[in-house]
Coordinates of C-alpha atoms and ligand atoms in Angstrom, one line a residue:
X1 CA 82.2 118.7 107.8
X2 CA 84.3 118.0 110.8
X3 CA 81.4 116.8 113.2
X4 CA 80.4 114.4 110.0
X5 CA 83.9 113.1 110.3
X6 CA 84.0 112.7 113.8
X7 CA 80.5 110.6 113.2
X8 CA 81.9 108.4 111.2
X9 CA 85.8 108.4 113.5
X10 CA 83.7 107.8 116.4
X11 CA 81.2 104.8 114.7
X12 CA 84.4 102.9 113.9
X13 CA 86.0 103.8 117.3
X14 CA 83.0 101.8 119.0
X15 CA 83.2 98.6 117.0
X16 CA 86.8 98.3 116.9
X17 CA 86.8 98.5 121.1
X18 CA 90.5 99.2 122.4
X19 CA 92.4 99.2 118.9
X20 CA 94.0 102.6 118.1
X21 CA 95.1 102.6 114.7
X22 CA 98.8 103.9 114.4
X23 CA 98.8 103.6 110.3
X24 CA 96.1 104.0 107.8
X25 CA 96.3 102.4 104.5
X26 CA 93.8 103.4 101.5
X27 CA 93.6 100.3 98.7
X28 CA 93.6 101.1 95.2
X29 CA 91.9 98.9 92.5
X30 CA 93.4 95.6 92.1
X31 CA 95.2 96.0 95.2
X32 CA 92.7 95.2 97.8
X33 CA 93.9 91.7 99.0
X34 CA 96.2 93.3 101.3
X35 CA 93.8 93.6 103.7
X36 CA 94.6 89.7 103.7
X37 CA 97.6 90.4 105.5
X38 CA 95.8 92.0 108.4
X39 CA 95.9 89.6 111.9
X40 CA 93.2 89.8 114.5
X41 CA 90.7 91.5 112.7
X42 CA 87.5 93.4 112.8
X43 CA 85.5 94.1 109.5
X44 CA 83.2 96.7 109.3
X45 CA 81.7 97.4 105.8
X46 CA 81.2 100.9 104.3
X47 CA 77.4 100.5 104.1
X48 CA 77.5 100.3 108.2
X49 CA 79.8 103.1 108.7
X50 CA 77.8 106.5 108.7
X51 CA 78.7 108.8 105.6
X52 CA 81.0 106.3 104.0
X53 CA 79.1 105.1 100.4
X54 CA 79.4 102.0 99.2
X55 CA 81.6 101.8 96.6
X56 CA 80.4 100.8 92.9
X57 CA 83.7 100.6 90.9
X58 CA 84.3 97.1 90.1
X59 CA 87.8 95.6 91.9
X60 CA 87.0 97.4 95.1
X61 CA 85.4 95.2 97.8
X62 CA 84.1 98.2 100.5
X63 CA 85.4 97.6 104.0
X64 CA 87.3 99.1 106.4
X65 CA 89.4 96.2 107.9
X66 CA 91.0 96.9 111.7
X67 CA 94.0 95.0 113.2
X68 CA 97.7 94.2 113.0
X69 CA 100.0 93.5 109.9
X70 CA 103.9 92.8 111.3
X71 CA 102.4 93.5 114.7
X72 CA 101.6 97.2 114.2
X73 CA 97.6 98.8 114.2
X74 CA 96.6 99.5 111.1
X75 CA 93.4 100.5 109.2
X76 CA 92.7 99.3 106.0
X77 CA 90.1 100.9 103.7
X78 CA 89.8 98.3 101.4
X79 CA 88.5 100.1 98.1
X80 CA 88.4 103.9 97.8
X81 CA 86.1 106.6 96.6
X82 CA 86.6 107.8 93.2
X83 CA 85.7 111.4 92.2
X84 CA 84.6 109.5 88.6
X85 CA 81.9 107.8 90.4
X86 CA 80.4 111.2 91.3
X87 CA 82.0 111.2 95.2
X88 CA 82.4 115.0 96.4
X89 CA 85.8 115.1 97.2
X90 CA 84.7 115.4 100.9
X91 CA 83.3 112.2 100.6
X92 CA 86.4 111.1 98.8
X93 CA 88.6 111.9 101.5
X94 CA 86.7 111.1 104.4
X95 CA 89.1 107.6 104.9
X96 CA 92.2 109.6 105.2
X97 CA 90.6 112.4 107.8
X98 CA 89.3 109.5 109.8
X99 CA 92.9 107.9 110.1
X100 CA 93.6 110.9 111.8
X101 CA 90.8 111.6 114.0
X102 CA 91.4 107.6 115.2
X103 CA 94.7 108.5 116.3
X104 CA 96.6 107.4 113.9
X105 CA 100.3 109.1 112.3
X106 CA 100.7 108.4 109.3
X107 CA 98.7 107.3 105.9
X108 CA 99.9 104.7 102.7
X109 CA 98.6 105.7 99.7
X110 CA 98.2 103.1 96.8
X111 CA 97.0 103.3 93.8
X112 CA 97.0 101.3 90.3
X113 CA 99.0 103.9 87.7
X114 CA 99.8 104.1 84.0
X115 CA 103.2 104.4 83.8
X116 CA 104.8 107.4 81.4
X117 CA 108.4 107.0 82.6
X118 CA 110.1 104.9 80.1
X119 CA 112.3 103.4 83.0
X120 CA 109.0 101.6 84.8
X121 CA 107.5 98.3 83.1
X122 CA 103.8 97.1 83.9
X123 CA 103.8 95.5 86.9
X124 CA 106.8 97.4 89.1
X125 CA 106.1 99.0 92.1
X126 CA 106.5 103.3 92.3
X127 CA 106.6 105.4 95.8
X128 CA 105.1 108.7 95.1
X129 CA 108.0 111.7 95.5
X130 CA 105.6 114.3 94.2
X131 CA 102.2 115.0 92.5
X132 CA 100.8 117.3 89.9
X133 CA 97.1 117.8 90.6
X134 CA 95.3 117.9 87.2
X135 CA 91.9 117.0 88.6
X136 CA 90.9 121.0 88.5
X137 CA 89.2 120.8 92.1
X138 CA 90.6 120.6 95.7
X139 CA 89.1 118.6 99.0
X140 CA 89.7 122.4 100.7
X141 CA 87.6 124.3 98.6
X142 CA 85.1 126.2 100.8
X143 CA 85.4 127.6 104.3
X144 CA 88.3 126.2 106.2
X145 CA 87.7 123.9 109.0
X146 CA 90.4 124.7 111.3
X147 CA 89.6 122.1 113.6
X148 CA 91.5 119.8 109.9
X149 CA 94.1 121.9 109.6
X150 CA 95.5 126.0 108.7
X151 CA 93.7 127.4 105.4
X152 CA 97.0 127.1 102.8
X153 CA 98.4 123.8 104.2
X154 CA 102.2 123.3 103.0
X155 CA 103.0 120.8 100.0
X156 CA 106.2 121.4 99.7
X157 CA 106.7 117.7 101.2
X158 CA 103.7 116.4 100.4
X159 CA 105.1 112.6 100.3
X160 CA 107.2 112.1 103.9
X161 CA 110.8 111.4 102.9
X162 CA 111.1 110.0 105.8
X163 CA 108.6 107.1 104.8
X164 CA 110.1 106.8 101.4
X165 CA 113.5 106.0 102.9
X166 CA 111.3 103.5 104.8
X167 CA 110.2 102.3 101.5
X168 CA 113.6 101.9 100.0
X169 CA 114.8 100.4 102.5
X170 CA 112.0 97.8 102.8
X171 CA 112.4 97.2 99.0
X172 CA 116.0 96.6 99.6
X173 CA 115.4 94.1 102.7
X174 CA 112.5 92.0 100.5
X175 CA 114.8 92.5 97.0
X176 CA 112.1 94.9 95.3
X177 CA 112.8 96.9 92.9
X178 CA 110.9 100.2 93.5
X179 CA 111.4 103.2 91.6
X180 CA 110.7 107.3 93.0
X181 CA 108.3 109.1 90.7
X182 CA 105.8 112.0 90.5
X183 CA 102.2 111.5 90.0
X184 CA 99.9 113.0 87.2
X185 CA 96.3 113.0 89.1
X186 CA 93.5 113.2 86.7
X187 CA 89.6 112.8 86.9
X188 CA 88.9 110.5 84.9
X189 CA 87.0 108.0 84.1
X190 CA 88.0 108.0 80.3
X191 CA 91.9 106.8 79.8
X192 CA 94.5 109.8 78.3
X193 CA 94.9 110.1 75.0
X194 CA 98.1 109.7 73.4
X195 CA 98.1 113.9 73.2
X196 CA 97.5 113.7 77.0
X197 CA 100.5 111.9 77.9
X198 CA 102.9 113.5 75.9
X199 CA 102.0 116.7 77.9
X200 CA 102.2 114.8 81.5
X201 CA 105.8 113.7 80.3
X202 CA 106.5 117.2 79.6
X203 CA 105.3 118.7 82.6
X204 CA 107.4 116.2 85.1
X205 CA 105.1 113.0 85.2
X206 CA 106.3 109.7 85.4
X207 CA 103.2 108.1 86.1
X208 CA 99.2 108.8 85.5
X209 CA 96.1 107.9 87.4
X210 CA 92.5 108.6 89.1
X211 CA 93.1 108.7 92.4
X212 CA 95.4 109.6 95.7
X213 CA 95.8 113.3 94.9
X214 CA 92.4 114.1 97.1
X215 CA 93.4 111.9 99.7
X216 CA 96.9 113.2 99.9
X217 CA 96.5 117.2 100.1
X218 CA 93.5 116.3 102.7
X219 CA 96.2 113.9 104.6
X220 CA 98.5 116.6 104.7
X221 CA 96.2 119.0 106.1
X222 CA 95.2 117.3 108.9
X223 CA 98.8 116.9 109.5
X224 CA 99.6 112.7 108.8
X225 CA 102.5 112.0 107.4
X226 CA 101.7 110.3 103.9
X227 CA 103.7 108.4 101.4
X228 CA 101.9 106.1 98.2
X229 CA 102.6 103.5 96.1
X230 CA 101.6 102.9 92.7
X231 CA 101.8 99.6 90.8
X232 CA 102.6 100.0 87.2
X233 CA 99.5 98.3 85.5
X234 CA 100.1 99.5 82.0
X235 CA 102.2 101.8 79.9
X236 CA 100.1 104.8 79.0
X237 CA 98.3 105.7 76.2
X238 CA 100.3 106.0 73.2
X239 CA 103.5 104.7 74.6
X240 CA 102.7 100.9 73.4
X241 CA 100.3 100.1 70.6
X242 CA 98.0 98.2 73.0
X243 CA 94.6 99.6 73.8
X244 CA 93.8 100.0 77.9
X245 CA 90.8 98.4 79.7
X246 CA 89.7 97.9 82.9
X247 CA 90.5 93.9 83.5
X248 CA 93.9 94.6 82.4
X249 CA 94.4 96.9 85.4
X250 CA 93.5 94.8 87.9
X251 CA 95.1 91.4 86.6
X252 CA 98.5 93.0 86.6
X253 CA 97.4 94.6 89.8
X254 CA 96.7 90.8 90.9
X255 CA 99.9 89.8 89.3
X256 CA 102.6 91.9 91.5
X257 CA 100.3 91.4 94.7
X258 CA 102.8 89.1 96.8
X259 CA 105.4 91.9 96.2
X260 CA 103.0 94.6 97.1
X261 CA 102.0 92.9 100.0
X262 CA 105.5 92.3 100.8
X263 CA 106.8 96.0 100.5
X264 CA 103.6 97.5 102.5
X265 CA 103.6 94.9 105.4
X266 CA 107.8 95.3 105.6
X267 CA 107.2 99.3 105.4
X268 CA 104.8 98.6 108.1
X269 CA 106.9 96.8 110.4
X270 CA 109.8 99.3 109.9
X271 CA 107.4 102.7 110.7
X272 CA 106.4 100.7 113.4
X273 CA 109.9 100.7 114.8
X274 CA 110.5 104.3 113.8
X275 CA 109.0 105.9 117.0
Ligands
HPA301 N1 95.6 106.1 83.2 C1 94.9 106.5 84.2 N2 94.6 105.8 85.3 C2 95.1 104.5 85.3 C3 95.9 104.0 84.3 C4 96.2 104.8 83.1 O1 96.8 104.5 82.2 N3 96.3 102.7 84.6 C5 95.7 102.5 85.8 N4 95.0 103.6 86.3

């Protein structure tokens, strides 16, 4: 697995010339006009980039996008690999091992969620203070690579407090409102039912959603420092009386973009400054 990484790290290092990366950002559904944001750019699709699959799910565009946003390197994967669309998780975490193998420090996770917490309201923004991984399967299943990281990697501070404070405090500079909140990770692709979510509420979630978890526990044990942000698309399951779809995610995705764009490119700037 590592030398396939290190194919695809060392594809991307060739087109992107003297860039090094400091911060990885992985684009959830809806969200993938950040990459917008990103000055003096270099595109590369996921078709070009060895091991990386296109991706099919609609709202996700398939590029990796290399440059500055607030004057800091970043690399954007603009749309992400979903377990649901029969990735491997390997293959689904292959954007957040390259991060690290580019050089970079740390990862930003986002992710369009259902939210559980009655406190959150479609369209608000949620860093990710924990997770609980429902999606019965693990990116480290199998023989460990040590050359990723040790074989029972820590979670215990699995999102970087030091990033959320970033976060905050970003919110606070660009008057966000954010909200903290755990993460119910499932498979997918159906929706919860209404059963479903009463149990995540019970068992500490505040949000629910298809993604990030894979990503996260594959970020930590490579050893980047990760923190993620959900946008509230929809209350979930059960909690309103309206049914979920697709479209719905991603126009309330679309909706809150200028204030996602504005947290992550402010959270940016500020880990830039945090040496
Ligand atoms: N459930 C799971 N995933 C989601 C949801 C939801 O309600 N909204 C956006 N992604």
């Amino acid at each position: 697995m590592f030398s396939k990484v290190k194919e695809s790290a060392s594809f991307i290092k060739e087109k992107i010339h003297d860039k090094k990366p400091r911060i990885g950002v992985i684009l959830g559904s809806g969200l993938g006009d950040f990459a917008d944001e990103v000055e003096n750019r270099i595109e590369i699709p996921y078709s070009e980039i060895p091991h990386f699959h296109a991706t099919t799910v609609i709202g996700h565009v398939g590029r990796v996008v290399v440059g500055t946003v607030s004057g800091v390197e970043v690399i954007i994967f603009q749309g992400r690999f979903h377990a649901y669309e029969g990735h491997s998780f390997e293959d689904v975490v292959l954007p957040a091992r390259v991060t690290k193998l580019l050089g970079a420090t740390e990862l930003i996770v986002t992710n369009a969620a259902g939210g559980i917490n009655s406190l959150y309201s479609p369209g608000e923004l949620v860093y990710l203070t924990d997770h609980i991984n429902l999606t019965s399967n693990n990116p480290l299943i199998g023989t460990n690579d040590d050359e990723f990281g040790p074989r029972f990697p820590d979670m215990s501070e699995a999102y970087s407090h030091d990033l959320n404070k970033i976060i905050e405090k970003a919110a606070k500079t660009q008057g966000i409102q954010v909200h903290p909140g755990v993460y119910a990770g499932l498979r997918g692709p159906s929706y919860e039912t209404p059963a479903e979510i009463k149990y995540l509420r019970i068992i500490g979630a505040d949000m629910v959603g298809m993604s990030t978890v894979p990503e996260v526990i594959a970020a930590n044990h490579i050893g980047l420092k990760v923190c993620a942000i959900s946008c509230i698309t929809n209350l979930a399951a059960g909690i309103s009386t309206e049914k979920l779809n697709h479209d719905e995610v991603k126009e309330v995705a679309n909706m809150s973009m200028q204030k996602f764009k504005s947290l992550i490119s402010t959270s940016i700037k500020f880990i830039g400054e945090n040496v």
